[in-house]
């Protein structure tokens, strides 16, 4: 079935470091891909999305590119801030379907 | 402000006592959904609704009911709660069925069943 895999474990890094969170997916056809962010005590917020191959989604300094050939949608940010500390979820909606499948999420902790 | 509003934010109840978690959105969205979030399991869909009077089961519907009598409201009903329904619940909505739309999520309801 359609699924999303995120790298295991929390990510801890220093302020102004480069952030990468890996996301790979399994789906038939061309799914839509999303990154959601969950700040402590809050609901999930849509961070960015890409709906077709080679699209790049971007928002708040974060970027992710839809790579059909590697079935990936890795999240990157060039210089993180303490305020970026949150849980990040990769998700997909299969083509022709309205279900949303989430990865397990990655806790990101940015240290001053 | 465009938002999804859930109530209550926190709820502690006893096994078997019926409860309802309310969800309302002010964006005229057609599609609404309920998720539960559990450590190590991520987010799982409970029920969804494509429009008024159109609901269907998600991945983990057992023990839950929903209704969609008005476009803006999508309550989650636990007729006889059990401890395994202790979880963090999120309501979400999006403009339509198409997969290209992202969800707007509520702030969550933390439910404890003792």
Coordinates of C-alpha atoms in Angstrom, one line a residue:
Chain A
X1 CA 0.0 0.0 0.0
X2 CA 0.9 3.7 -0.1
X3 CA 3.3 4.6 2.7
X4 CA 5.9 7.2 3.8
X5 CA 9.2 6.4 5.5
X6 CA 11.1 9.0 7.5
X7 CA 14.6 8.5 9.0
X8 CA 14.6 7.1 12.5
X9 CA 15.3 9.1 15.7
X10 CA 15.3 12.7 16.8
X11 CA 17.6 15.3 15.1
X12 CA 19.6 17.6 17.3
X13 CA 21.7 20.4 15.9
X14 CA 23.1 23.8 16.6
X15 CA 21.6 27.1 15.6
X16 CA 22.5 28.1 12.0
X17 CA 23.3 24.5 11.1
X18 CA 22.0 22.9 7.9
X19 CA 19.0 20.7 8.4
X20 CA 18.1 17.7 6.2
X21 CA 15.2 15.3 7.1
X22 CA 14.9 12.3 4.7
X23 CA 11.6 11.1 3.4
X24 CA 10.9 8.4 0.9
X25 CA 7.6 7.1 -0.2
X26 CA 5.9 4.1 -1.8
X27 CA 2.9 4.8 -4.0
X28 CA 1.5 4.0 -7.4
X29 CA 1.3 6.8 -10.0
X30 CA 2.0 10.4 -9.0
X31 CA 1.0 11.2 -5.4
X32 CA 0.9 14.7 -3.9
X33 CA 3.6 15.1 -1.2
X34 CA 3.5 17.3 1.9
X35 CA 5.6 18.4 4.9
X36 CA 3.7 19.3 8.0
X37 CA 5.2 20.8 11.2
X38 CA 3.9 20.4 14.7
X39 CA 5.1 22.8 17.4
X40 CA 4.9 21.8 21.0
X41 CA 1.3 21.7 22.2
X42 CA -0.2 22.7 18.9
X43 CA -1.8 21.0 15.9
X44 CA -0.1 20.2 12.6
X45 CA 0.5 23.0 10.2
X46 CA 1.1 22.6 6.4
X47 CA 4.7 23.7 5.8
X48 CA 5.0 23.0 2.1
X49 CA 3.8 20.7 -0.7
X50 CA 4.6 19.5 -4.2
X51 CA 2.0 17.9 -6.5
X52 CA 4.0 16.7 -9.5
X53 CA 7.5 15.4 -10.3
X54 CA 10.4 17.9 -10.1
X55 CA 8.2 20.5 -8.3
X56 CA 9.9 22.3 -5.4
X57 CA 7.9 23.3 -2.5
X58 CA 9.2 26.1 -0.2
X59 CA 8.1 28.1 2.8
X60 CA 9.8 29.9 5.7
X61 CA 13.3 29.0 4.4
X62 CA 12.4 25.3 4.1
X63 CA 12.5 23.5 0.7
X64 CA 11.7 20.0 -0.6
X65 CA 11.9 18.7 -4.2
X66 CA 9.6 15.9 -5.5
X67 CA 12.0 13.3 -6.9
X68 CA 10.1 10.6 -8.8
X69 CA 13.3 8.7 -9.8
X70 CA 14.3 8.2 -6.2
X71 CA 10.7 8.4 -4.7
X72 CA 11.9 11.0 -2.2
X73 CA 10.9 14.3 -0.8
X74 CA 13.7 15.4 1.6
X75 CA 13.2 18.5 3.7
X76 CA 16.1 21.0 3.9
X77 CA 16.8 24.3 5.5
X78 CA 20.1 26.2 5.2
X79 CA 20.3 27.8 8.6
X80 CA 18.0 26.7 11.4
X81 CA 16.9 28.7 14.4
X82 CA 15.8 27.7 17.8
X83 CA 12.2 28.5 16.8
X84 CA 12.4 25.7 14.2
X85 CA 12.4 23.1 17.1
X86 CA 9.3 21.0 16.3
X87 CA 8.2 17.6 15.0
X88 CA 8.2 17.4 11.2
X89 CA 5.9 14.9 9.3
X90 CA 6.2 13.9 5.7
X91 CA 2.9 12.8 4.1
X92 CA 1.4 11.8 0.8
X93 CA -2.0 11.6 -0.9
X94 CA -2.1 9.0 -3.6
X95 CA -3.2 10.1 -7.1
X96 CA -7.0 9.9 -7.5
X97 CA -7.4 9.4 -3.7
X98 CA -8.0 11.7 -0.9
X99 CA -6.5 9.7 1.9
X100 CA -3.4 11.2 3.6
X101 CA -0.7 8.8 4.8
X102 CA 1.8 10.2 7.3
X103 CA 5.4 9.2 8.2
X104 CA 6.2 8.7 11.9
X105 CA 7.6 12.2 12.2
X106 CA 11.0 13.5 13.3
X107 CA 11.6 15.5 16.4
X108 CA 14.0 18.4 15.6
X109 CA 15.8 20.1 18.5
X110 CA 17.8 23.3 17.7
X111 CA 20.3 24.3 20.4
X112 CA 21.4 27.9 20.8
Chain B
X1 CA -9.2 34.0 11.0
X2 CA -9.5 30.8 9.1
X3 CA -9.3 27.9 11.5
X4 CA -10.5 24.6 12.7
X5 CA -11.8 24.7 16.3
X6 CA -11.9 21.6 18.5
X7 CA -13.4 21.3 22.0
X8 CA -12.5 20.4 24.6
X9 CA -8.7 20.7 24.5
X10 CA -8.3 18.3 27.4
X11 CA -10.8 15.6 28.6
X12 CA -10.5 12.9 31.3
X13 CA -13.4 10.5 31.4
X14 CA -14.3 7.0 32.7
X15 CA -14.7 3.8 30.8
X16 CA -18.1 3.5 29.2
X17 CA -19.3 7.2 29.6
X18 CA -20.4 8.5 26.2
X19 CA -18.6 11.6 25.0
X20 CA -18.5 13.9 22.0
X21 CA -15.6 16.0 20.8
X22 CA -16.7 18.9 18.6
X23 CA -15.1 20.2 15.5
X24 CA -16.0 23.3 13.5
X25 CA -14.3 25.0 10.6
X26 CA -15.0 28.5 9.1
X27 CA -13.5 28.0 5.7
X28 CA -16.4 26.4 3.9
X29 CA -14.3 23.3 3.3
X30 CA -16.0 20.3 1.9
X31 CA -13.7 17.6 3.2
X32 CA -13.2 16.9 6.9
X33 CA -11.3 14.2 8.8
X34 CA -10.5 12.9 12.2
X35 CA -7.0 11.6 13.2
X36 CA -5.6 10.1 16.3
X37 CA -1.9 10.5 17.2
X38 CA -0.1 7.9 19.3
X39 CA 3.6 7.6 20.2
X40 CA 5.3 5.3 17.8
X41 CA 2.3 4.9 15.6
X42 CA 2.1 8.4 14.1
X43 CA -1.2 9.8 12.9
X44 CA -4.0 7.5 11.8
X45 CA -7.2 8.4 10.2
X46 CA -10.4 7.5 12.1
X47 CA -13.2 8.8 9.8
X48 CA -13.6 11.3 7.0
X49 CA -16.4 13.2 5.3
X50 CA -16.5 14.3 1.7
X51 CA -19.5 16.6 2.3
X52 CA -22.7 16.9 4.2
X53 CA -24.2 13.5 5.0
X54 CA -21.3 11.7 3.3
X55 CA -18.9 10.0 5.8
X56 CA -16.7 6.9 5.5
X57 CA -14.3 4.9 7.6
X58 CA -10.6 5.6 7.8
X59 CA -7.9 3.2 9.0
X60 CA -9.0 2.9 12.7
X61 CA -12.8 3.5 12.9
X62 CA -13.7 0.9 15.6
X63 CA -15.3 2.4 18.7
X64 CA -16.0 5.8 17.0
X65 CA -18.9 7.4 15.3
X66 CA -19.2 10.6 13.3
X67 CA -21.9 12.7 11.7
X68 CA -21.9 15.6 9.2
X69 CA -25.3 17.3 9.3
X70 CA -23.9 20.7 8.5
X71 CA -20.9 21.6 6.3
X72 CA -19.0 23.3 9.1
X73 CA -19.3 20.7 11.9
X74 CA -17.9 17.2 12.2
X75 CA -18.2 15.8 15.7
X76 CA -16.5 12.7 16.9
X77 CA -18.6 10.5 19.2
X78 CA -17.3 7.8 21.5
X79 CA -20.3 5.8 22.6
X80 CA -18.5 3.7 25.1
X81 CA -14.9 4.9 25.6
X82 CA -12.2 2.4 26.6
X83 CA -8.7 3.0 27.9
X84 CA -7.2 2.1 24.5
X85 CA -8.9 5.2 23.1
X86 CA -6.6 7.4 25.3
X87 CA -4.9 9.5 22.6
X88 CA -4.4 12.9 21.1
X89 CA -7.1 13.6 18.5
X90 CA -7.0 16.1 15.6
X91 CA -9.8 17.3 13.4
X92 CA -8.7 18.6 10.0
X93 CA -10.4 20.1 6.9
X94 CA -9.5 20.9 3.3
X95 CA -11.3 22.6 0.4
X96 CA -12.2 19.4 -1.5
X97 CA -11.4 15.8 -2.2
X98 CA -8.5 16.4 -4.6
X99 CA -5.1 15.2 -3.3
X100 CA -3.4 18.5 -4.1
X101 CA -5.1 20.2 -1.2
X102 CA -3.3 20.4 2.2
X103 CA -5.2 20.1 5.4
X104 CA -5.8 22.7 8.1
X105 CA -5.7 21.1 11.5
X106 CA -7.3 21.9 14.8
X107 CA -5.2 22.3 18.0
X108 CA -6.0 18.9 19.2
X109 CA -8.0 17.2 22.0
X110 CA -6.1 15.1 24.6
X111 CA -8.4 12.4 25.8
X112 CA -7.7 10.2 28.8
X113 CA -10.0 7.3 29.5
X114 CA -9.6 5.7 33.0

